[in-house]
CSV table of C-alpha atoms and ligand atoms in Angstrom, one decimal:
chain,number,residue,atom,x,y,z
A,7,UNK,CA,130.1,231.6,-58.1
A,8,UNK,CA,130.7,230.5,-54.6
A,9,UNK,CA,127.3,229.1,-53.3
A,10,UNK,CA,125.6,228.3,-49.9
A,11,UNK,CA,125.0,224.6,-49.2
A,12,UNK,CA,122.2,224.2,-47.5
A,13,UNK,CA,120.7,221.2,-45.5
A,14,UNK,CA,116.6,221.7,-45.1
A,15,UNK,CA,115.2,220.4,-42.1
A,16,UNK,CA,111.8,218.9,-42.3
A,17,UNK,CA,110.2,218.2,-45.8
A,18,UNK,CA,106.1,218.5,-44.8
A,19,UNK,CA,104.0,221.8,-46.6
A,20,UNK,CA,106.4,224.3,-45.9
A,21,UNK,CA,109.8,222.6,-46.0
A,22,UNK,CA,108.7,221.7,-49.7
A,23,UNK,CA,108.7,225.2,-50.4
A,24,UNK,CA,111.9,226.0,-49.0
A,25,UNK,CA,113.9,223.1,-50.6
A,26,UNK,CA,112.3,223.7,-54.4
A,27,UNK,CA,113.5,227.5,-53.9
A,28,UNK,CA,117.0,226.6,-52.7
A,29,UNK,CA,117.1,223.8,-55.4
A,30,UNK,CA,115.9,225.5,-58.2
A,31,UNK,CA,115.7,229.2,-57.8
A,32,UNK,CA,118.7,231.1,-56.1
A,33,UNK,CA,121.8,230.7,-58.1
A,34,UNK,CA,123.9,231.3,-55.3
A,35,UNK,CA,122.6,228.6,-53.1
A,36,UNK,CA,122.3,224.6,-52.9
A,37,UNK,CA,120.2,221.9,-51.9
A,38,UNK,CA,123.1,219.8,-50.1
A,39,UNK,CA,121.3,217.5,-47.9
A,40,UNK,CA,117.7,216.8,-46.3
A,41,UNK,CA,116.5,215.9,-43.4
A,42,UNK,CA,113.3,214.1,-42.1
A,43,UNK,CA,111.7,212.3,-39.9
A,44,UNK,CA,108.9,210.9,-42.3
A,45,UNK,CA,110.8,208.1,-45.0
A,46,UNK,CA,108.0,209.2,-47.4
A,47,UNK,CA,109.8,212.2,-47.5
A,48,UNK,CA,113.0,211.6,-48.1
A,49,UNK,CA,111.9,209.7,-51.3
A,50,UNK,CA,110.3,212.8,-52.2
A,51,UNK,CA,113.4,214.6,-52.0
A,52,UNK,CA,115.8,211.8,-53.8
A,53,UNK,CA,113.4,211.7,-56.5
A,54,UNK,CA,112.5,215.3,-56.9
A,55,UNK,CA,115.8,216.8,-56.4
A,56,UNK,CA,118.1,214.6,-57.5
A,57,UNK,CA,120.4,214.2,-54.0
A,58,UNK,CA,122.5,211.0,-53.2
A,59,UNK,CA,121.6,208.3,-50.5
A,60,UNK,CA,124.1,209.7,-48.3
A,61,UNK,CA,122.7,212.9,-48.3
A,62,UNK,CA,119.2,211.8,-47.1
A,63,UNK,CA,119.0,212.1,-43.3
A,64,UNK,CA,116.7,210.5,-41.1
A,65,UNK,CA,118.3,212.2,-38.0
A,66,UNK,CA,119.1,215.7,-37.8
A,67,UNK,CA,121.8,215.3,-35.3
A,68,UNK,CA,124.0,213.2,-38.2
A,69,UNK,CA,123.0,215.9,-40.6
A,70,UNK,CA,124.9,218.1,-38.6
A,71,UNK,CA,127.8,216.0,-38.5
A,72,UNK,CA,128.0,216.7,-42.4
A,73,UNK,CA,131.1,218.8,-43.4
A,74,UNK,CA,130.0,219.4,-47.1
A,75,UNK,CA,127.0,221.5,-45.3
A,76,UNK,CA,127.5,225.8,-44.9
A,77,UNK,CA,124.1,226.0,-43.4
A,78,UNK,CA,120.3,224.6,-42.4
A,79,UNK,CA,116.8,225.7,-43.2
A,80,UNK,CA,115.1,224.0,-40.0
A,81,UNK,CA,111.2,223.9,-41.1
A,82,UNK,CA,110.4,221.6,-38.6
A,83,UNK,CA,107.7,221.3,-36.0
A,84,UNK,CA,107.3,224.4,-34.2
A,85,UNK,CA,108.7,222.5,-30.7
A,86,UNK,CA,111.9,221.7,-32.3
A,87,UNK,CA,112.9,224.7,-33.7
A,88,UNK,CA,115.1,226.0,-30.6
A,89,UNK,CA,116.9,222.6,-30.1
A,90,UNK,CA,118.1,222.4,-33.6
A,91,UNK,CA,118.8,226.1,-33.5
A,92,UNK,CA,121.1,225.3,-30.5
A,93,UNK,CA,122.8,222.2,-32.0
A,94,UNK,CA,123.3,223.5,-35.6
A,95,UNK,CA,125.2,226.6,-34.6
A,96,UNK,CA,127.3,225.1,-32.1
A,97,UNK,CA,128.2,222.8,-35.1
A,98,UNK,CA,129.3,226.0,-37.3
A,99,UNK,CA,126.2,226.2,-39.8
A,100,UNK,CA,124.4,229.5,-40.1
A,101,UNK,CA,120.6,229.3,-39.5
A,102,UNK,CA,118.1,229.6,-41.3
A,103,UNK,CA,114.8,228.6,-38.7
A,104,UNK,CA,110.8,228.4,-39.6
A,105,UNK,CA,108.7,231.2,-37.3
A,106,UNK,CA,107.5,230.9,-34.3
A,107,UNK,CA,110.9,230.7,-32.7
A,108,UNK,CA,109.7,228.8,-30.0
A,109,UNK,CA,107.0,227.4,-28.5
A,110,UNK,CA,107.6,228.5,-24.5
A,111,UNK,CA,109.8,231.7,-23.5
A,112,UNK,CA,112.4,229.6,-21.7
A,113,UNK,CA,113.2,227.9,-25.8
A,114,UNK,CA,113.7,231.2,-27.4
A,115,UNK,CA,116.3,232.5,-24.1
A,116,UNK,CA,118.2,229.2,-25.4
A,117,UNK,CA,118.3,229.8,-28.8
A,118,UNK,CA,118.8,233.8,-28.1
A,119,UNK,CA,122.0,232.4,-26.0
A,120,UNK,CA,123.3,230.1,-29.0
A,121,UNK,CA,122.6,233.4,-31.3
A,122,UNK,CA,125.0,235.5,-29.1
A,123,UNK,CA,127.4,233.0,-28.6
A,124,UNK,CA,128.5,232.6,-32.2
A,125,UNK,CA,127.9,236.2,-33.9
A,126,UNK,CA,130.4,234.7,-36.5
A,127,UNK,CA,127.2,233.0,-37.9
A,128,UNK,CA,124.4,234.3,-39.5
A,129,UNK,CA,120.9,233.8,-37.5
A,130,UNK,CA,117.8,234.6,-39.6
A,131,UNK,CA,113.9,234.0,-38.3
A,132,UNK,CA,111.1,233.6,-41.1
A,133,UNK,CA,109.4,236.2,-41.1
A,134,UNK,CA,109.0,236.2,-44.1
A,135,UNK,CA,106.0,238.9,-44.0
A,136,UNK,CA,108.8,241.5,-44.2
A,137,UNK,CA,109.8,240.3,-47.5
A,138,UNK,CA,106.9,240.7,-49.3
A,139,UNK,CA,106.5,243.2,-51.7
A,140,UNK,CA,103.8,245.0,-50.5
A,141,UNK,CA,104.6,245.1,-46.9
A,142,UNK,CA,108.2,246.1,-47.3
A,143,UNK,CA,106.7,248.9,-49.7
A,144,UNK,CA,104.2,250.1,-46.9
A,145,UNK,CA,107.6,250.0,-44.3
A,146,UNK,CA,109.6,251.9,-46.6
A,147,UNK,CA,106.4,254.4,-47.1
A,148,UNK,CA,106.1,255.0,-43.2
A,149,UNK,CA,110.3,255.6,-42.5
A,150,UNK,CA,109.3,257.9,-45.2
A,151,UNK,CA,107.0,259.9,-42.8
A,152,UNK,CA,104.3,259.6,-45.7
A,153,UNK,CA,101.6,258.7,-43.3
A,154,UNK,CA,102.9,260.7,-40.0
A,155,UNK,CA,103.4,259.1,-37.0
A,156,UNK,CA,101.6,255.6,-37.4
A,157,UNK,CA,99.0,255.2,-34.4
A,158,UNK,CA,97.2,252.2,-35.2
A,159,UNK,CA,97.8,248.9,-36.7
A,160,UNK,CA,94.8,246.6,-37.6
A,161,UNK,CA,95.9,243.3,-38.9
A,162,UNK,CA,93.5,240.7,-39.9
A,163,UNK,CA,94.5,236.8,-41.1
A,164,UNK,CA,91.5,234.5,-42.0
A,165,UNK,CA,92.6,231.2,-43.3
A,166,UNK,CA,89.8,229.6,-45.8
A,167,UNK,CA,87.0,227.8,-45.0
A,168,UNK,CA,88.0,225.3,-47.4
A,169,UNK,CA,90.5,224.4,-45.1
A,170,UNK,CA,88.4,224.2,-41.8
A,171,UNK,CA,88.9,220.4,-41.7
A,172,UNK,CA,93.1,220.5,-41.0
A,173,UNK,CA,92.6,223.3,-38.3
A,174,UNK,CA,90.0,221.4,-36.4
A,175,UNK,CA,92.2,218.2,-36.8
A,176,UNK,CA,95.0,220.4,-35.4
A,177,UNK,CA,93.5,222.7,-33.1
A,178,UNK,CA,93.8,220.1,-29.8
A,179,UNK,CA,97.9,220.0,-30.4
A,180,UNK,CA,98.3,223.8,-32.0
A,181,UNK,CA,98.7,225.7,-28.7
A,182,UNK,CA,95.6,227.8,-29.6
A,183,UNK,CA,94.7,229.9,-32.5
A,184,UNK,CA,96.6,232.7,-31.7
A,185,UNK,CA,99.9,231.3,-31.2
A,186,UNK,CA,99.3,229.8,-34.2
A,187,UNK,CA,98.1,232.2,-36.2
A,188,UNK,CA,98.9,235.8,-35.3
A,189,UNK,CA,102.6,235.6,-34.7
A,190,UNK,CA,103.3,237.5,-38.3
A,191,UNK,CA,100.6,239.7,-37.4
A,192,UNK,CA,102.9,241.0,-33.8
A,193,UNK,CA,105.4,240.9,-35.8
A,194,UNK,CA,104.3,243.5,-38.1
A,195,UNK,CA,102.6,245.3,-35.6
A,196,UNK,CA,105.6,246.1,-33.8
A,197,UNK,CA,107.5,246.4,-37.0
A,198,UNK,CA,105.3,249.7,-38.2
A,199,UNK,CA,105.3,250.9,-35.0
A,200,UNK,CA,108.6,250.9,-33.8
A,201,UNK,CA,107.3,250.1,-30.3
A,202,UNK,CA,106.4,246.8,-27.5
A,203,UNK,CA,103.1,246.1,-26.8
A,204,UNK,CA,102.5,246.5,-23.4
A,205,UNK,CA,98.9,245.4,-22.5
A,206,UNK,CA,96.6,243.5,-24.1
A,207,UNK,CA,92.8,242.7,-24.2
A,208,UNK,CA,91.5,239.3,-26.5
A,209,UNK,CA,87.9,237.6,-26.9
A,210,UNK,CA,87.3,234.3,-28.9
A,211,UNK,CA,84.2,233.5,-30.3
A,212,UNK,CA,83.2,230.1,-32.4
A,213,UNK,CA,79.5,230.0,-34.5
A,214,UNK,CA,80.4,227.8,-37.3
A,215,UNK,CA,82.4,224.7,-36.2
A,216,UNK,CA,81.9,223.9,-31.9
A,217,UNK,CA,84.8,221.1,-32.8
A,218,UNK,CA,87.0,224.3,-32.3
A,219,UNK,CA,85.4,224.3,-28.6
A,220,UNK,CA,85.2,220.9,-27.7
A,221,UNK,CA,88.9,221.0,-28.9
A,222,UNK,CA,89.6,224.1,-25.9
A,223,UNK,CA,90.3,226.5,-28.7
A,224,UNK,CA,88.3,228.8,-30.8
A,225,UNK,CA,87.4,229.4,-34.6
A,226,UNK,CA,87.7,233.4,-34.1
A,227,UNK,CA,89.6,235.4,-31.8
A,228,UNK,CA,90.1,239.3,-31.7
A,229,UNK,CA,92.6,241.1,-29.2
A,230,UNK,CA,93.3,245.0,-28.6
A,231,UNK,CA,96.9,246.2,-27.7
A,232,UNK,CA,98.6,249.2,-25.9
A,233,UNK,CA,101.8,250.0,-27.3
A,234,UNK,CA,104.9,251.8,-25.1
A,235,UNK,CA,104.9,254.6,-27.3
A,236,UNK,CA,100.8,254.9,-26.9
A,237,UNK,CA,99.7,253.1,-30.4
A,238,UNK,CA,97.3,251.3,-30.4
A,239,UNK,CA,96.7,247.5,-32.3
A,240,UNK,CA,93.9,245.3,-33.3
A,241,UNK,CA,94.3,241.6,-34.3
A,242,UNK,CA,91.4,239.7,-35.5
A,243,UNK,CA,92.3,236.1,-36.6
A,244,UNK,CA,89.9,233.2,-38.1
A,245,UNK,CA,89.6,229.9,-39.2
A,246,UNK,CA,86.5,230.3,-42.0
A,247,UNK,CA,86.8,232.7,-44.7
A,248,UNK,CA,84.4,231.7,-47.3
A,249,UNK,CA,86.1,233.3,-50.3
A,250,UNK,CA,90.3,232.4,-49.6
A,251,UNK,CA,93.0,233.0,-47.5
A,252,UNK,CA,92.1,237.0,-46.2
A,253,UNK,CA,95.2,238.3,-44.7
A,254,UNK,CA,94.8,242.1,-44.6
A,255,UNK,CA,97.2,244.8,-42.8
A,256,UNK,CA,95.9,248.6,-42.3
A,257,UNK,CA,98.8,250.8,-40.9
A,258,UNK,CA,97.1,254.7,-39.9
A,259,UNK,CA,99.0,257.5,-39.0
A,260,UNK,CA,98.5,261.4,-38.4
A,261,UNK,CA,98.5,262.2,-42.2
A,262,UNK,CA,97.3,259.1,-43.9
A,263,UNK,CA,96.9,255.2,-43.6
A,264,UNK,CA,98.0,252.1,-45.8
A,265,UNK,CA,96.4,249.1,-46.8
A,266,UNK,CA,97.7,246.2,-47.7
A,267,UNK,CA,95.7,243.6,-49.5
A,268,UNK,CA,92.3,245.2,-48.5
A,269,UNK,CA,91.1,242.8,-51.6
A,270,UNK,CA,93.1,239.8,-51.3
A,271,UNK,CA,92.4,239.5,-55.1
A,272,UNK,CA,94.6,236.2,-56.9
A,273,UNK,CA,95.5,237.9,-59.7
A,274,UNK,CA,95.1,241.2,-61.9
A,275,UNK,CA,92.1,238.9,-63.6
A,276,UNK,CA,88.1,240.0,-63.1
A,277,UNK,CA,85.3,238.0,-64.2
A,278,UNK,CA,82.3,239.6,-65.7
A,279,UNK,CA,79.5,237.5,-66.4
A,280,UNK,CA,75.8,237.0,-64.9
A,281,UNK,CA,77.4,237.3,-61.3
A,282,UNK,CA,78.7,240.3,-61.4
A,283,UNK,CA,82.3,241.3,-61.9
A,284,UNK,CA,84.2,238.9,-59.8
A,285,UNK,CA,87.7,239.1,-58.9
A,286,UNK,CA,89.1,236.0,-56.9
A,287,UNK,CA,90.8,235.7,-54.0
A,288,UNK,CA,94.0,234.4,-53.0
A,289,UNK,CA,93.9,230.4,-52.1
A,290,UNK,CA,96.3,229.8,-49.6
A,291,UNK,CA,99.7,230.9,-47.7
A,292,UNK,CA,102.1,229.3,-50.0
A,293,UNK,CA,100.2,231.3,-52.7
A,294,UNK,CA,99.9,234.5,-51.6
A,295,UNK,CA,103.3,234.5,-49.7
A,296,UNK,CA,105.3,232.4,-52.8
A,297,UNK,CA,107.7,235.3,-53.5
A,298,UNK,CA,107.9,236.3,-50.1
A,299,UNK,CA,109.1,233.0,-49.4
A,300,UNK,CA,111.7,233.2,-51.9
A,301,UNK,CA,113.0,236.5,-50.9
A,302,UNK,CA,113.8,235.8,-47.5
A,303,UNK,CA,115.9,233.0,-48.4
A,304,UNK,CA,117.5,234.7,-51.3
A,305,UNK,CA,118.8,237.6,-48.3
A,306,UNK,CA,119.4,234.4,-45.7
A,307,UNK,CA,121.9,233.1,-48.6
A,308,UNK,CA,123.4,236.7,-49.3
A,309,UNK,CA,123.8,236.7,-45.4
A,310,UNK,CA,125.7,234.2,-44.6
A,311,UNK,CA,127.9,234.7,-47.6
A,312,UNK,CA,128.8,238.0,-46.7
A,313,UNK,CA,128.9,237.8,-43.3
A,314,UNK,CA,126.0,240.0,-42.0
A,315,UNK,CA,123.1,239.5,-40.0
A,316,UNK,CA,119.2,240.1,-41.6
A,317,UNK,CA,117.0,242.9,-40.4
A,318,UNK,CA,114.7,240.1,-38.8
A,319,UNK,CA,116.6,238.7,-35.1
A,320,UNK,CA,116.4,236.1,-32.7
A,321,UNK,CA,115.0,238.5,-30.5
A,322,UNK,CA,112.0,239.8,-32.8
A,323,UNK,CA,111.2,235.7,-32.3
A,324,UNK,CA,111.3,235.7,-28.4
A,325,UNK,CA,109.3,239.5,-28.3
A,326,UNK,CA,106.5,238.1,-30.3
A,327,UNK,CA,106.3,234.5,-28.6
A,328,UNK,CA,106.2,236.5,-25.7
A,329,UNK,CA,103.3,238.6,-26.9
A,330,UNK,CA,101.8,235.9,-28.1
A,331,UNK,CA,101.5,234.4,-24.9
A,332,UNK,CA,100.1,237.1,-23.4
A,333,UNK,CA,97.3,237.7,-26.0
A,334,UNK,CA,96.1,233.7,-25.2
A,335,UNK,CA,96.6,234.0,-21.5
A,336,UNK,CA,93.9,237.1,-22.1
A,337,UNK,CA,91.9,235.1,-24.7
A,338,UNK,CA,91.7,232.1,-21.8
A,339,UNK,CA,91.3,234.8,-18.9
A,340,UNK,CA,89.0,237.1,-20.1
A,341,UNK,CA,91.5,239.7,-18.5
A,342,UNK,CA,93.4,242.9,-19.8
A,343,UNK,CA,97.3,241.1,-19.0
A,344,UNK,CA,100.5,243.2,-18.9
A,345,UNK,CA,102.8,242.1,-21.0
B,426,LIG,N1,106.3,231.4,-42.3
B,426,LIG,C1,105.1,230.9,-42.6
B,426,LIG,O1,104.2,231.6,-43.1
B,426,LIG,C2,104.8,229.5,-42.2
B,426,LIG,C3,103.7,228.9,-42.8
B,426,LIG,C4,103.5,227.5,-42.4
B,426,LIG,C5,104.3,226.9,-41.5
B,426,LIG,N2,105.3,227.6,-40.9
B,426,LIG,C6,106.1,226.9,-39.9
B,426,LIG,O2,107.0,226.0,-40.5
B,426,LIG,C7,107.1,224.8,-39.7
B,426,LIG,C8,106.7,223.6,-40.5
B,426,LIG,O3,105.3,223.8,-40.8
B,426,LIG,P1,104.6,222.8,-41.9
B,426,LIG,O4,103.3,223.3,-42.1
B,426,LIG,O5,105.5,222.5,-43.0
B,426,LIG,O6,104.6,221.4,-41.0
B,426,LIG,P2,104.4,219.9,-41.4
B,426,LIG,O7,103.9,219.2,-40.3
B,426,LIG,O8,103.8,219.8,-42.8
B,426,LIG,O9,106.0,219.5,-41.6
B,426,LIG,C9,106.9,219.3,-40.5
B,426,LIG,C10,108.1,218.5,-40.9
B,426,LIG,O10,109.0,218.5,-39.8
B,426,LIG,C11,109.6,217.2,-39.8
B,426,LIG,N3,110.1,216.9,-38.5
B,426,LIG,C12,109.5,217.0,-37.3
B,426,LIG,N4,110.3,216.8,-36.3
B,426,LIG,C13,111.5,216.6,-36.9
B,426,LIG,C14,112.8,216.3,-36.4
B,426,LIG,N5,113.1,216.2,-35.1
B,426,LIG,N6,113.9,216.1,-37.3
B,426,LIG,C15,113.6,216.2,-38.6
B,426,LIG,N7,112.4,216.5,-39.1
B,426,LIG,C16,111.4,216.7,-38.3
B,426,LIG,C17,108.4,216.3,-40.3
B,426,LIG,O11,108.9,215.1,-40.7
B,426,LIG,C18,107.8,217.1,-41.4
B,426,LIG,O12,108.6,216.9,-42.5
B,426,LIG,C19,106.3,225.1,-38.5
B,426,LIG,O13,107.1,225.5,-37.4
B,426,LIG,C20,105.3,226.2,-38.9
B,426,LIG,O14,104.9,227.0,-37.8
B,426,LIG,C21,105.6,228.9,-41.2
C-alpha cells in the first residue's frame, strides 16, 4: 500500500493527537519524522512512537530538508503557522496546517500566495468541525433543502470551568477570546449559509473571574452578524461552563431547524439515582472532537495521494481570520464594523 509520510510539526495537546492518529490509526499514512521546539517532546515521541534519532527535529527548517518526508502536519503555535506553510510547500511537501490560519490578514495573503503557487500540492486547513459526524450530517441535511433556506445560525462554544485556570494563564498572549475561540464557529456559520458575513455587532461581559479583565480580555463574549445573502448569525463564546465542554450549533431555515449537540451528553449512558437522571457531559475538545480529528486527516492522506484538494481551502482560513477580526475590533469598540 503506498503510504503518506508524514512529519508533525509541534508535539504540545494537539500535535499529540495528530501524531498518535497518523502513527497508529490510518493505514495509508506514516509518522516519518517530528518536530519540536520543546526536548521534552521529542523524547515523548522517540519513546512513544518508536522513531530514530535522526528523525527527531529540533528545527523545522532541517525537517524540511528531509527527502524521506511526502508531507507535514504543522500543529504549531498559532503565529507560526503561515511561515511554515510558506517554507514546507516551496520544499515540495503537501500541508497539512492547525486552524487559525494565521494570526494577522497580511499571514494568510502569504500563505494564500504559496497555496496558488504550487497547486501540484495538496493544502488542507483543520477544520476539522466539518468532519464530524454530526455536523457533516446536518450539511448534507441542508444541500438537501430539508430545512428550506437556512436564515439563521446560532453557534455556542463554552469551554469548562474546570479549565478556567489555563485560559486565564493564557488570556494576556491569546489575541482575545474570540480569535481564539470562535474561529470554528465562522467557519460553520458561513459553511451553512453559503454566504460572507458582512457586519457585525459583539459585547463581552466577565462576572466570574476579573483576571479575564485585568488581562484586557473577557470571560464571555456574544456577537450578532449580517450575512450578504441577508442571514443572520449569533456567536456566544465562554470560558466557564460548569458541567463540560458545551459546543452547540442550531442551523434554522424556512421549513425546519437542526441542532447539533443541544445536550453535549459524553456518552449514550444516564445515571438514575437520588439526583435525578443524569447524563454527563462531554469533558473537553480532544474528546468530543476525537473522531473528527481523525477524519480530517484520514481525507488530508487520501488527498495528497490522489492528487486533489479538500473541501476546506486556504481561503476559508483568511475569510474567517478576517471575520474574526472584525468581531474583536467590535467586541473592543462597542461598534457595529463592516466587514
Ligand atoms: N482544531 C482544533 O480544534 C484545535 C484545538 C486546539 C488547538 N488548535 C490549534 O493547534 C495549534 C497547537 O495548539 P496546542 O494546543 O497543541 O498548543 P501547544 O502550546 O500545546 O503546542 C504547541 C507546540 O508547538 C511547538 N512549536 C512552537 N513553535 C515551534 C516552531 N517554530 N517549530 C517547531 N515547533 C514549534 C511547541 O514546541 C509545542 O509542541 C494552535 O495553532 C491551536 O490554535 C486547534
Amino acid at each position: 500500500m503506498e503510504k503518506l509520510r508524514i512529519g508533525v510539526a509541534g508535539l504540545g495537546r494537539l500535535g499529540k493527537v495528530h501524531a498518535a492518529n497518523i502513527a497508529y490509526k490510518i493505514p495509508n499514512a506514516e509518522l516519518a519524522a517530528v518536530c519540536s521546539i520543546v526536548p521534552a517532546e521529542l523524547d515523548y515521541a522517540k519513546e512513544t512512537f518508536g522513531l530514530g534519532s535522526e528523525k527527531l527535529y529540533a528545527d523545522y527548517r532541517d525537517m524540511l530538508k528531509d527527502p524521506d518526508l511526502d508531507a507535514v502536519a504543522i500543529v504549531t503555535t498559532s503565529s507560526e503557522h503561515c511561515w511554515q506553510i510558506e517554507a514546507a510547500l516551496d520544499a515540495g511537501k503537501h500541508v497539512f496546517s492547525e486552524k487559525p490560519l494565521g494570526v494577522d490578514v497580511d499571514q494568510c495573503l502569504l500563505a494564500e500566495a504559496a497555496v496558488a503557487r504550487h497547486p501540484e500540492l495538496t493544502f488542507m486547513l483543520g477544520f476539522m468541525r466539518r468532519y464530524d459526524k454530526s455536523y457533516a450530517y446536518a450539511k448534507e441535511k441542508i444541500d438537501a433543502g430539508e430545512i428550506g433556506t437556512p436564515y439563521l445560525v446560532k453557534a455556542t462554544g463554552i469551554d469548562p470551568e474546570a479549565l478556567v485556570e489555563g485560559a486565564i494563564a493564557y488570556a494576556a498572549t491569546s489575541g482575545g477570546i474570540i480569535l481564539d475561540m470562535a474561529v470554528h464557529d465562522i467557519d460553520l456559520m458561513r459553511w451553512f449559509l453559503g454566504s460572507e458575513a458582512t457586519e457585525v455587532y459583539a459585547l463581552g461581559a466577565t462576572f466570574k473571574h476579573p483576571e479575564f479583565q485585568a488581562a484586557g480580555d473577557d470571560e464571555t463574549a456574544v456577537a450578532v452578524y449580517k450575512f450578504e445573502n441577508g442571514a443572520l448569525g449569533f456567536l456566544h463564546v465562554g470560558r466557564t461552563a460548569p458541567h463540560g465542554y458545551h459546543v452547540e450549533t442550531e442551523i434554522v431555515g424556512t421549513e425546519g431547524s437542526i441542532r447539533i449537540s443541544a445536550v453535549p451528553q459524553k456518552n449514550l449512558a444516564q445515571v438514575f439515582n437520588k439526583n435525578g437522571v443524569c447524563t454527563e457531559a462531554v469533558g473537553s475538545f480532544p474528546e468530543r472532537f476525537d473522531e473528527a480529528y481523525l477524519l480530517e486527516m484520514e481525507e488530508f492522506v487520501n488527498c495528497a495521494l490522489e492528487g486533489r484538494q479538500p473541501d476546506v481551502t486556504v481561503e476559508d482560513g483568511t475569510k474567517s481570520t478576517v471575520v474574526g477580526f472584525a468581531t474583536t475590533q467590535a467586541w473592543k469598540s462597542g461598534e457595529v464594523v463592516k466587514i
